[in-house]
PDB file of C-alpha atoms in Angstrom:
ATOM      1  CA  MET P1083     -77.663  -3.439  58.173  1.00  0.00           C
ATOM      2  CA  ARG P1084     -76.202  -0.133  59.356  1.00  0.00           C
ATOM      3  CA  LEU P1085     -72.489  -0.278  60.241  1.00  0.00           C
ATOM      4  CA  ALA P1086     -70.802   1.728  62.859  1.00  0.00           C
ATOM      5  CA  PRO P1087     -68.604   4.543  61.446  1.00  0.00           C
ATOM      6  CA  ALA P1088     -65.329   2.916  62.604  1.00  0.00           C
ATOM      7  CA  ARG P1089     -66.148  -0.421  61.027  1.00  0.00           C
ATOM      8  CA  TYR P1090     -67.314   1.279  57.848  1.00  0.00           C
ATOM      9  CA  CYS P1091     -64.033   3.144  57.467  1.00  0.00           C
ATOM     10  CA  ALA P1092     -62.007   0.000  58.128  1.00  0.00           C
ATOM     11  CA  LEU P1093     -63.949  -1.907  55.509  1.00  0.00           C
ATOM     12  CA  LEU P1094     -63.546   0.949  53.036  1.00  0.00           C
ATOM     13  CA  VAL P1095     -59.773   1.082  53.576  1.00  0.00           C
ATOM     14  CA  LEU P1096     -59.480  -2.688  53.166  1.00  0.00           C
ATOM     15  CA  SER P1097     -61.458  -2.558  49.898  1.00  0.00           C
ATOM     16  CA  LEU P1098     -59.280   0.235  48.533  1.00  0.00           C
ATOM     17  CA  THR P1099     -56.145  -1.676  49.492  1.00  0.00           C
ATOM     18  CA  VAL P1100     -57.229  -4.793  47.639  1.00  0.00           C
ATOM     19  CA  VAL P1101     -58.184  -2.833  44.514  1.00  0.00           C
ATOM     20  CA  THR P1102     -55.020  -0.759  44.605  1.00  0.00           C
ATOM     21  CA  GLY P1103     -52.836  -3.829  45.145  1.00  0.00           C
ATOM     22  CA  CYS P1104     -54.273  -5.521  42.079  1.00  0.00           C
ATOM     23  CA  GLY P1105     -53.747  -2.355  40.064  1.00  0.00           C
ATOM     24  CA  LEU P1106     -50.061  -2.116  41.052  1.00  0.00           C
ATOM     25  CA  ALA P1107     -49.406  -5.728  40.233  1.00  0.00           C
ATOM     26  CA  SER P1108     -51.100  -5.336  36.872  1.00  0.00           C
ATOM     27  CA  GLY P1109     -49.220  -2.101  36.121  1.00  0.00           C
ATOM     28  CA  GLN P1110     -45.835  -3.687  36.895  1.00  0.00           C
ATOM     29  CA  VAL P1111     -46.342  -6.485  34.365  1.00  0.00           C
ATOM     30  CA  LYS P1112     -47.408  -4.103  31.579  1.00  0.00           C
ATOM     31  CA  SER P1113     -44.606  -1.547  32.055  1.00  0.00           C
ATOM     32  CA  VAL P1114     -41.591  -3.926  32.032  1.00  0.00           C
ATOM     33  CA  ASP P1115     -39.974  -3.934  28.572  1.00  0.00           C
ATOM     34  CA  VAL P1116     -38.302  -7.351  28.549  1.00  0.00           C
ATOM     35  CA  PRO P1117     -35.552  -7.483  25.927  1.00  0.00           C
ATOM     36  CA  PRO P1118     -35.966 -10.352  23.483  1.00  0.00           C
ATOM     37  CA  VAL P1119     -33.583 -13.257  23.768  1.00  0.00           C
ATOM     38  CA  GLN P1120     -32.800 -13.193  20.058  1.00  0.00           C
ATOM     39  CA  ILE P1121     -32.969 -10.195  17.747  1.00  0.00           C
ATOM     40  CA  THR P1122     -33.656 -10.656  14.082  1.00  0.00           C
ATOM     41  CA  SER P1123     -32.228  -7.806  12.013  1.00  0.00           C
ATOM     42  CA  SER P1124     -32.900  -6.865   8.421  1.00  0.00           C
ATOM     43  CA  VAL P1125     -29.380  -5.431   7.966  1.00  0.00           C
ATOM     44  CA  SER P1126     -27.665  -7.331   5.127  1.00  0.00           C
ATOM     45  CA  ALA P1127     -24.059  -6.621   6.183  1.00  0.00           C
ATOM     46  CA  GLU P1128     -22.075  -9.478   7.642  1.00  0.00           C
ATOM     47  CA  PRO P1129     -22.345  -9.612  11.425  1.00  0.00           C
ATOM     48  CA  VAL P1130     -19.530  -8.241  13.508  1.00  0.00           C
ATOM     49  CA  GLU P1131     -18.048 -10.834  15.820  1.00  0.00           C
ATOM     50  CA  SER P1132     -17.988  -9.568  19.400  1.00  0.00           C
ATOM     51  CA  LEU P1133     -18.059 -10.784  22.983  1.00  0.00           C
ATOM     52  CA  PRO P1134     -21.533 -11.567  24.425  1.00  0.00           C
ATOM     53  CA  ALA P1135     -23.169  -8.642  26.200  1.00  0.00           C
ATOM     54  CA  PRO P1136     -23.826  -8.961  29.973  1.00  0.00           C
ATOM     55  CA  ALA P1137     -27.251 -10.358  30.868  1.00  0.00           C
ATOM     56  CA  GLU P1138     -28.418  -7.118  32.456  1.00  0.00           C
ATOM     57  CA  SER P1139     -27.583  -4.909  29.481  1.00  0.00           C
ATOM     58  CA  ALA P1140     -29.872  -4.419  26.508  1.00  0.00           C
ATOM     59  CA  PRO P1141     -28.462  -5.593  23.180  1.00  0.00           C
ATOM     60  CA  ALA P1142     -27.172  -2.867  20.899  1.00  0.00           C
ATOM     61  CA  SER P1143     -29.234  -2.000  17.874  1.00  0.00           C
ATOM     62  CA  ALA P1144     -28.175  -3.217  14.451  1.00  0.00           C
ATOM     63  CA  GLU P1145     -27.488   0.392  13.425  1.00  0.00           C
ATOM     64  CA  ASN P1146     -25.103   0.937  16.344  1.00  0.00           C
ATOM     65  CA  GLN P1147     -23.377  -2.373  15.649  1.00  0.00           C
ATOM     66  CA  ALA P1148     -22.823  -1.337  12.043  1.00  0.00           C
ATOM     67  CA  GLU P1149     -21.407   2.029  13.131  1.00  0.00           C
ATOM     68  CA  SER P1150     -18.973   0.423  15.569  1.00  0.00           C
ATOM     69  CA  ALA P1151     -17.764  -2.249  13.151  1.00  0.00           C
ATOM     70  CA  PRO P1152     -14.202  -1.619  11.887  1.00  0.00           C
ATOM     71  CA  SER P1153     -13.993  -0.633   8.227  1.00  0.00           C
ATOM     72  CA  PRO P1154     -11.917  -2.957   6.043  1.00  0.00           C
ATOM     73  CA  ALA P1155      -8.657  -1.530   4.723  1.00  0.00           C
ATOM     74  CA  PRO P1156      -8.960  -0.331   1.152  1.00  0.00           C
ATOM     75  CA  ALA P1157      -7.527  -2.644  -1.447  1.00  0.00           C
ATOM     76  CA  GLU P1158      -4.182  -1.507  -2.751  1.00  0.00           C
ATOM     77  CA  ASN P1159      -4.288  -0.842  -6.488  1.00  0.00           C
ATOM     78  CA  GLY P1160      -1.455  -1.818  -8.763  1.00  0.00           C
ATOM     79  CA  GLY P1161       0.839  -3.745  -6.456  1.00  0.00           C
ATOM     80  CA  ALA P1162       1.292  -6.588  -4.043  1.00  0.00           C
ATOM     81  CA  GLN P1163       0.954  -6.160  -0.317  1.00  0.00           C
ATOM     82  CA  THR P1164       4.114  -4.618   1.097  1.00  0.00           C
ATOM     83  CA  SER P1165       5.846  -5.000   4.427  1.00  0.00           C
ATOM     84  CA  SER P1166       8.067  -2.356   6.024  1.00  0.00           C
ATOM     85  CA  SER P1167       9.311  -4.655   8.787  1.00  0.00           C
ATOM     86  CA  ALA P1168      13.041  -5.095   9.290  1.00  0.00           C
ATOM     87  CA  VAL P1169      14.515  -8.442   8.277  1.00  0.00           C
ATOM     88  CA  GLU P1170      17.504 -10.053   9.969  1.00  0.00           C
ATOM     89  CA  PRO P1171      20.149 -12.119   8.131  1.00  0.00           C
ATOM     90  CA  GLY P1172      18.730 -15.559   7.417  1.00  0.00           C
ATOM     91  CA  GLY P1173      15.216 -14.131   7.020  1.00  0.00           C
ATOM     92  CA  THR P1174      12.930 -13.693   4.013  1.00  0.00           C
ATOM     93  CA  LEU P1175      12.798 -10.501   1.952  1.00  0.00           C
ATOM     94  CA  VAL P1176       9.422  -9.415   0.549  1.00  0.00           C
ATOM     95  CA  ASP P1177       8.262  -6.261  -1.181  1.00  0.00           C
ATOM     96  CA  GLY P1178       8.947  -3.378   1.214  1.00  0.00           C
ATOM     97  CA  SER P1179      11.381  -5.219   3.486  1.00  0.00           C
ATOM     98  CA  THR P1180      14.230  -3.250   5.029  1.00  0.00           C
ATOM     99  CA  VAL P1181      17.560  -4.567   6.262  1.00  0.00           C
ATOM    100  CA  SER P1182      19.909  -2.950   8.766  1.00  0.00           C
ATOM    101  CA  ALA P1183      22.599  -5.380   9.871  1.00  0.00           C
ATOM    102  CA  GLU P1184      26.352  -5.641  10.416  1.00  0.00           C
ATOM    103  CA  LEU P1185      29.253  -7.809   9.336  1.00  0.00           C
ATOM    104  CA  THR P1186      31.109  -8.439  12.582  1.00  0.00           C
ATOM    105  CA  ARG P1187      33.902 -10.729  11.369  1.00  0.00           C
ATOM    106  CA  ALA P1188      36.053 -11.054   8.270  1.00  0.00           C
ATOM    107  CA  GLY P1189      34.678 -13.527   5.762  1.00  0.00           C
ATOM    108  CA  GLN P1190      31.118 -13.302   7.113  1.00  0.00           C
ATOM    109  CA  ARG P1191      28.443 -13.877   4.466  1.00  0.00           C
ATOM    110  CA  ASP P1192      24.814 -12.990   5.252  1.00  0.00           C
ATOM    111  CA  LYS P1193      22.062 -14.708   3.262  1.00  0.00           C
ATOM    112  CA  PHE P1194      18.427 -13.706   2.682  1.00  0.00           C
ATOM    113  CA  THR P1195      15.652 -15.657   0.940  1.00  0.00           C
ATOM    114  CA  LEU P1196      13.715 -13.712  -1.721  1.00  0.00           C
ATOM    115  CA  ASP P1197       9.928 -14.117  -1.839  1.00  0.00           C
ATOM    116  CA  LEU P1198       8.540 -11.443  -4.165  1.00  0.00           C
ATOM    117  CA  GLY P1199       5.387 -13.178  -5.361  1.00  0.00           C
ATOM    118  CA  ASP P1200       4.765 -12.734  -9.086  1.00  0.00           C
ATOM    119  CA  ALA P1201       7.215  -9.830  -9.431  1.00  0.00           C
ATOM    120  CA  ARG P1202      10.160 -10.473 -11.760  1.00  0.00           C
ATOM    121  CA  GLU P1203      11.999  -7.184 -11.190  1.00  0.00           C
ATOM    122  CA  PHE P1204      12.828  -5.338  -7.999  1.00  0.00           C
ATOM    123  CA  HIS P1205      14.872  -2.425  -6.715  1.00  0.00           C
ATOM    124  CA  VAL P1206      17.547  -2.601  -4.060  1.00  0.00           C
ATOM    125  CA  ALA P1207      17.246   0.941  -2.703  1.00  0.00           C
ATOM    126  CA  ASP P1208      18.644   3.121   0.102  1.00  0.00           C
ATOM    127  CA  MET P1209      21.920   1.215  -0.161  1.00  0.00           C
ATOM    128  CA  GLU P1210      24.620   1.865   2.439  1.00  0.00           C
ATOM    129  CA  GLY P1211      27.710  -0.145   3.336  1.00  0.00           C
ATOM    130  CA  ASP P1212      31.343   0.867   2.777  1.00  0.00           C
ATOM    131  CA  GLY P1213      33.337  -1.941   1.203  1.00  0.00           C
ATOM    132  CA  ILE P1214      30.313  -4.268   1.309  1.00  0.00           C
ATOM    133  CA  GLN P1215      28.769  -6.024  -1.688  1.00  0.00           C
ATOM    134  CA  PHE P1216      25.593  -7.914  -2.527  1.00  0.00           C
ATOM    135  CA  GLN P1217      24.604 -10.420  -5.185  1.00  0.00           C
ATOM    136  CA  VAL P1218      21.412 -12.279  -6.121  1.00  0.00           C
ATOM    137  CA  PHE P1219      21.773 -16.018  -6.815  1.00  0.00           C
ATOM    138  CA  SER P1220      19.448 -18.585  -8.368  1.00  0.00           C
ATOM    139  CA  ASN P1221      18.754 -21.519  -6.060  1.00  0.00           C
ATOM    140  CA  VAL P1222      18.462 -23.825  -9.075  1.00  0.00           C
ATOM    141  CA  ASP P1223      22.083 -23.590 -10.241  1.00  0.00           C
ATOM    142  CA  ASP P1224      23.713 -21.276  -7.649  1.00  0.00           C
ATOM    143  CA  GLN P1225      24.656 -18.888 -10.456  1.00  0.00           C
ATOM    144  CA  PRO P1226      24.577 -15.107  -9.990  1.00  0.00           C
ATOM    145  CA  VAL P1227      21.698 -13.109 -11.467  1.00  0.00           C
ATOM    146  CA  GLY P1228      21.952  -9.555 -12.748  1.00  0.00           C
ATOM    147  CA  PHE P1229      24.909  -7.340 -11.949  1.00  0.00           C
ATOM    148  CA  SER P1230      27.973  -9.053 -10.544  1.00  0.00           C
ATOM    149  CA  SER P1231      29.000  -8.303  -6.945  1.00  0.00           C
ATOM    150  CA  THR P1232      27.437  -4.847  -6.682  1.00  0.00           C
ATOM    151  CA  SER P1233      28.710  -2.495  -4.011  1.00  0.00           C
ATOM    152  CA  LEU P1234      26.096  -1.199  -1.591  1.00  0.00           C
ATOM    153  CA  THR P1235      27.613   2.257  -2.078  1.00  0.00           C
ATOM    154  CA  ALA P1236      27.186   2.072  -5.861  1.00  0.00           C
ATOM    155  CA  GLY P1237      24.093   4.305  -5.896  1.00  0.00           C
ATOM    156  CA  THR P1238      20.746   5.069  -4.368  1.00  0.00           C
ATOM    157  CA  SER P1239      18.821   2.359  -6.217  1.00  0.00           C
ATOM    158  CA  LEU P1240      19.548  -0.546  -8.540  1.00  0.00           C
ATOM    159  CA  SER P1241      17.100  -2.880 -10.259  1.00  0.00           C
ATOM    160  CA  VAL P1242      17.513  -6.648 -10.516  1.00  0.00           C
ATOM    161  CA  LYS P1243      15.648  -8.796 -13.035  1.00  0.00           C
ATOM    162  CA  LEU P1244      14.850 -12.412 -12.157  1.00  0.00           C
ATOM    163  CA  THR P1245      15.256 -14.414 -15.355  1.00  0.00           C
ATOM    164  CA  LYS P1246      15.198 -18.033 -14.176  1.00  0.00           C
ATOM    165  CA  ALA P1247      12.606 -20.369 -12.717  1.00  0.00           C
ATOM    166  CA  GLY P1248      12.750 -21.428  -9.087  1.00  0.00           C
ATOM    167  CA  GLY P1249      13.789 -19.611  -5.940  1.00  0.00           C
ATOM    168  CA  TYR P1250      16.362 -16.901  -5.336  1.00  0.00           C
ATOM    169  CA  ARG P1251      18.477 -15.606  -2.492  1.00  0.00           C
ATOM    170  CA  LEU P1252      20.403 -12.407  -1.831  1.00  0.00           C
ATOM    171  CA  GLU P1253      23.851 -12.596  -0.222  1.00  0.00           C
ATOM    172  CA  VAL P1254      25.890  -9.840   1.419  1.00  0.00           C
ATOM    173  CA  TRP P1255      29.622  -9.946   2.156  1.00  0.00           C
ATOM    174  CA  GLY P1256      32.542  -7.590   2.633  1.00  0.00           C
ATOM    175  CA  ASP P1257      35.758  -6.965   0.763  1.00  0.00           C
ATOM    176  CA  PRO P1258      38.803  -8.750   2.270  1.00  0.00           C
ATOM    177  CA  ASN P1259      39.066  -7.937   5.989  1.00  0.00           C
ATOM    178  CA  VAL P1260      36.106  -5.535   5.812  1.00  0.00           C
ATOM    179  CA  ILE P1261      33.523  -5.469   8.584  1.00  0.00           C
ATOM    180  CA  GLY P1262      30.849  -2.922   9.405  1.00  0.00           C
ATOM    181  CA  PRO P1263      27.171  -1.999   9.111  1.00  0.00           C
ATOM    182  CA  TYR P1264      25.085  -2.134   5.966  1.00  0.00           C
ATOM    183  CA  SER P1265      21.476  -1.428   5.026  1.00  0.00           C
ATOM    184  CA  PHE P1266      19.099  -1.508   2.072  1.00  0.00           C
ATOM    185  CA  ARG P1267      15.397  -1.687   1.127  1.00  0.00           C
ATOM    186  CA  ILE P1268      13.488  -3.917  -1.310  1.00  0.00           C
ATOM    187  CA  ALA P1269      10.801  -2.533  -3.665  1.00  0.00           C
ATOM    188  CA  THR P1270       9.310  -4.527  -6.529  1.00  0.00           C
ATOM    189  CA  VAL P1271       8.859  -2.817  -9.901  1.00  0.00           C
ATOM    190  CA  LYS P1272       5.199  -1.913 -10.549  1.00  0.00           C
ATOM    191  CA  VAL P1273       4.493  -0.432 -14.001  1.00  0.00           C
ATOM    192  CA  ARG P1274       1.263   1.313 -15.048  1.00  0.00           C
ATOM    193  CA  THR P1275       0.516   2.505 -18.592  1.00  0.00           C
ATOM    194  CA  PHE P1276      -1.722   5.491 -19.414  1.00  0.00           C
ATOM    195  CA  PRO P1277      -2.871   6.936 -22.754  1.00  0.00           C
ATOM    196  CA  ALA P1278      -1.531  10.406 -23.493  1.00  0.00           C
ATOM    197  CA  ALA P1279      -1.289  12.940 -26.328  1.00  0.00           C
ATOM    198  CA  ILE P1280       0.743  15.991 -27.245  1.00  0.00           C
ATOM    199  CA  GLY P1281      -0.930  18.984 -25.588  1.00  0.00           C
ATOM    200  CA  LEU P1282      -2.237  16.960 -22.646  1.00  0.00           C
ATOM    201  CA  LYS P1283      -1.867  18.269 -19.104  1.00  0.00           C
ATOM    202  CA  ILE P1284      -1.051  15.313 -16.846  1.00  0.00           C
ATOM    203  CA  GLY P1285      -1.563  15.469 -13.096  1.00  0.00           C
ATOM    204  CA  GLU P1286      -3.289  13.848 -10.164  1.00  0.00           C
ATOM    205  CA  GLY P1287      -6.418  12.133 -11.497  1.00  0.00           C
ATOM    206  CA  SER P1288      -5.826  13.189 -15.116  1.00  0.00           C
ATOM    207  CA  PRO P1289      -5.893  10.679 -16.635  1.00  0.00           C
ATOM    208  CA  ALA P1290      -7.579   8.670 -13.888  1.00  0.00           C
ATOM    209  CA  GLY P1291      -4.996   7.195 -11.515  1.00  0.00           C
ATOM    210  CA  ALA P1292      -2.092   9.299 -12.795  1.00  0.00           C
ATOM    211  CA  GLY P1293      -0.170  12.033 -11.001  1.00  0.00           C
ATOM    212  CA  GLN P1294       1.037   9.992  -8.051  1.00  0.00           C
ATOM    213  CA  LEU P1295       3.651   7.308  -7.500  1.00  0.00           C
ATOM    214  CA  ASP P1296       1.457   5.704  -4.891  1.00  0.00           C
ATOM    215  CA  VAL P1297       3.704   2.861  -3.716  1.00  0.00           C
ATOM    216  CA  PRO P1298       7.496   2.364  -3.649  1.00  0.00           C
ATOM    217  CA  GLY P1299       8.705   0.945  -6.957  1.00  0.00           C
ATOM    218  CA  ARG P1300       5.847   2.473  -8.958  1.00  0.00           C
ATOM    219  CA  ILE P1301       6.664   3.492 -12.558  1.00  0.00           C
ATOM    220  CA  ASP P1302       4.079   5.407 -14.609  1.00  0.00           C
ATOM    221  CA  ARG P1303       4.297   5.156 -18.386  1.00  0.00           C
ATOM    222  CA  PHE P1304       2.463   7.549 -20.765  1.00  0.00           C
ATOM    223  CA  GLU P1305       2.092   6.409 -24.399  1.00  0.00           C
ATOM    224  CA  PHE P1306       1.434   8.960 -27.149  1.00  0.00           C
ATOM    225  CA  ASP P1307       1.572   9.349 -30.954  1.00  0.00           C
ATOM    226  CA  ALA P1308       4.191  11.674 -32.394  1.00  0.00           C
ATOM    227  CA  ASP P1309       1.478  13.058 -34.709  1.00  0.00           C
ATOM    228  CA  GLY P1310       4.113  14.474 -37.076  1.00  0.00           C
ATOM    229  CA  ALA P1311       6.073  16.279 -34.349  1.00  0.00           C
ATOM    230  CA  LYS P1312       9.875  16.227 -34.521  1.00  0.00           C
ATOM    231  CA  ALA P1313      10.309  17.275 -30.899  1.00  0.00           C
ATOM    232  CA  ILE P1314       8.309  17.863 -27.739  1.00  0.00           C
ATOM    233  CA  GLN P1315       8.782  19.874 -24.581  1.00  0.00           C
ATOM    234  CA  VAL P1316       7.820  18.545 -21.170  1.00  0.00           C
ATOM    235  CA  ILE P1317       6.926  21.311 -18.710  1.00  0.00           C
ATOM    236  CA  GLY P1318       7.206  19.964 -15.182  1.00  0.00           C
ATOM    237  CA  ASP P1319       5.453  21.472 -12.186  1.00  0.00           C
ATOM    238  CA  ALA P1320       6.801  21.569  -8.641  1.00  0.00           C
ATOM    239  CA  CYS P1321       7.479  18.171  -7.080  1.00  0.00           C
ATOM    240  CA  THR P1322      10.278  16.355  -5.254  1.00  0.00           C
ATOM    241  CA  GLY P1323      12.631  13.638  -6.477  1.00  0.00           C
ATOM    242  CA  ILE P1324      10.802  12.602  -9.674  1.00  0.00           C
ATOM    243  CA  ASP P1325      12.508  11.854 -13.018  1.00  0.00           C
ATOM    244  CA  ILE P1326      11.111  11.532 -16.541  1.00  0.00           C
ATOM    245  CA  GLU P1327      12.556   9.749 -19.578  1.00  0.00           C
ATOM    246  CA  LEU P1328      11.552   9.228 -23.217  1.00  0.00           C
ATOM    247  CA  TYR P1329      11.337   5.708 -24.676  1.00  0.00           C
ATOM    248  CA  SER P1330      10.019   4.079 -27.801  1.00  0.00           C
ATOM    249  CA  ALA P1331       6.585   2.652 -27.017  1.00  0.00           C
ATOM    250  CA  ALA P1332       7.912  -0.740 -28.107  1.00  0.00           C
ATOM    251  CA  GLU P1333      10.497  -0.749 -25.297  1.00  0.00           C
ATOM    252  CA  LYS P1334       9.200  -2.634 -22.270  1.00  0.00           C
ATOM    253  CA  SER P1335      12.361  -2.867 -20.140  1.00  0.00           C
ATOM    254  CA  ILE P1336      12.137   0.446 -18.283  1.00  0.00           C
ATOM    255  CA  ALA P1337      13.041  -0.357 -14.676  1.00  0.00           C
ATOM    256  CA  ASP P1338      16.616   0.931 -15.033  1.00  0.00           C
ATOM    257  CA  PRO P1339      16.958   4.561 -16.164  1.00  0.00           C
ATOM    258  CA  ARG P1340      19.194   5.324 -19.144  1.00  0.00           C
ATOM    259  CA  GLN P1341      19.064   9.079 -19.728  1.00  0.00           C
ATOM    260  CA  PRO P1342      16.526  10.428 -17.227  1.00  0.00           C
ATOM    261  CA  SER P1343      15.869  14.108 -16.650  1.00  0.00           C
ATOM    262  CA  PRO P1344      14.719  15.709 -13.389  1.00  0.00           C
ATOM    263  CA  LEU P1345      11.043  16.542 -13.917  1.00  0.00           C
ATOM    264  CA  CYS P1346      10.289  18.849 -11.005  1.00  0.00           C
ATOM    265  CA  GLY P1347      10.082  22.496 -12.060  1.00  0.00           C
ATOM    266  CA  ASN P1348      11.965  21.961 -15.323  1.00  0.00           C
ATOM    267  CA  GLN P1349      11.283  22.408 -19.036  1.00  0.00           C
ATOM    268  CA  ILE P1350      12.749  19.460 -20.924  1.00  0.00           C
ATOM    269  CA  ASN P1351      13.211  19.389 -24.699  1.00  0.00           C
ATOM    270  CA  LEU P1352      13.070  15.913 -26.234  1.00  0.00           C
ATOM    271  CA  THR P1353      13.761  14.996 -29.856  1.00  0.00           C
ATOM    272  CA  LEU P1354      11.513  12.464 -31.588  1.00  0.00           C
ATOM    273  CA  THR P1355      13.341  10.303 -34.125  1.00  0.00           C
ATOM    274  CA  GLY P1356      10.291   9.530 -36.263  1.00  0.00           C
ATOM    275  CA  GLY P1357       7.210  11.622 -36.830  1.00  0.00           C
ATOM    276  CA  SER P1358       4.859   8.650 -37.148  1.00  0.00           C
ATOM    277  CA  GLU P1359       6.094   6.520 -34.256  1.00  0.00           C
ATOM    278  CA  ARG P1360       4.601   5.973 -30.831  1.00  0.00           C
ATOM    279  CA  TYR P1361       6.554   6.993 -27.756  1.00  0.00           C
ATOM    280  CA  ALA P1362       6.322   6.625 -24.005  1.00  0.00           C
ATOM    281  CA  LEU P1363       7.222   9.104 -21.294  1.00  0.00           C
ATOM    282  CA  VAL P1364       8.301   7.176 -18.208  1.00  0.00           C
ATOM    283  CA  VAL P1365       7.940   8.759 -14.762  1.00  0.00           C
ATOM    284  CA  ARG P1366       9.782   7.225 -11.814  1.00  0.00           C
ATOM    285  CA  SER P1367      11.508   7.965  -8.534  1.00  0.00           C
ATOM    286  CA  PRO P1368      15.272   7.312  -8.769  1.00  0.00           C
ATOM    287  CA  GLU P1369      15.131   6.192  -5.134  1.00  0.00           C
ATOM    288  CA  ALA P1370      12.067   3.939  -5.598  1.00  0.00           C
ATOM    289  CA  LYS P1371       9.969   6.176  -3.339  1.00  0.00           C
ATOM    290  CA  THR P1372       6.476   7.668  -3.530  1.00  0.00           C
ATOM    291  CA  GLY P1373       5.497  11.179  -4.591  1.00  0.00           C
ATOM    292  CA  THR P1374       3.154  13.354  -6.646  1.00  0.00           C
ATOM    293  CA  TYR P1375       3.886  14.954 -10.009  1.00  0.00           C
ATOM    294  CA  SER P1376       2.286  16.916 -12.842  1.00  0.00           C
ATOM    295  CA  PHE P1377       3.470  18.073 -16.257  1.00  0.00           C
ATOM    296  CA  GLN P1378       2.325  19.086 -19.733  1.00  0.00           C
ATOM    297  CA  ILE P1379       3.454  17.755 -23.123  1.00  0.00           C
ATOM    298  CA  VAL P1380       3.682  20.469 -25.800  1.00  0.00           C
ATOM    299  CA  ARG P1381       4.797  20.389 -29.435  1.00  0.00           C
ATOM    300  CA  ALA P1382       8.290  21.795 -29.945  1.00  0.00           C
ATOM    301  CA  GLY P1383       8.937  21.033 -33.600  1.00  0.00           C
TER     302      GLY P1383
END
């Protein structure tokens, strides 16, 4: 049957519309990239806990999640976790605690609990307080420990050794009719021992871990053989506020200096009492602070 031109065109348009409409519908289904409800990742790191993403946003890739995850703080080597927070009277002192308080009335006695973990020695450093004293007491028998009634103006740093079982407390009080401000800082003693030898140049990383008092209260100890020498010279490089002292290697109580010498930029002559003995050079900060150092041990006799 022959169709009129108008009807033929109308039929052609209708046919094209139907075909095109099916094509569009089919194309829409194929082109939509529907995000999966659950993503399985091969990354072995522990997942980072986060808030759920909005429904309309695509989930982040495992690689991006790993990049945005916070890195854990590096573990501190050679000492307990410290705290630099200020502690009020009646509070607990830990390694790194600072105190800045005031005696406001005559006869006032401020008390602090000591909680130093496994440490048995600590420094009371940065001491200030005219006419004000402190003392450590054992909670077991209420007897004083260490030095008796030490003035907070006695020096920059003083070590206290805990010799009894049980808890301890630190008390602060003034001389008769004395009031006023006082302050101090707590730093536990942390000793490291390194092998050394006459002729060795000691500095940061040589031997491994040496050359830096990395935390307050750090003491570095270098053991060496006399190897027949009657004396040695220690040649110190530039540094700030670092002392050095010679001990017998058998001596383990080294927190309190006896005859220290300033290390920084100095040449120090030290006599060895026995040519076959072992000795230890002890490096410390007299103020229980951090700092870098380097020196060389040379034969002097």
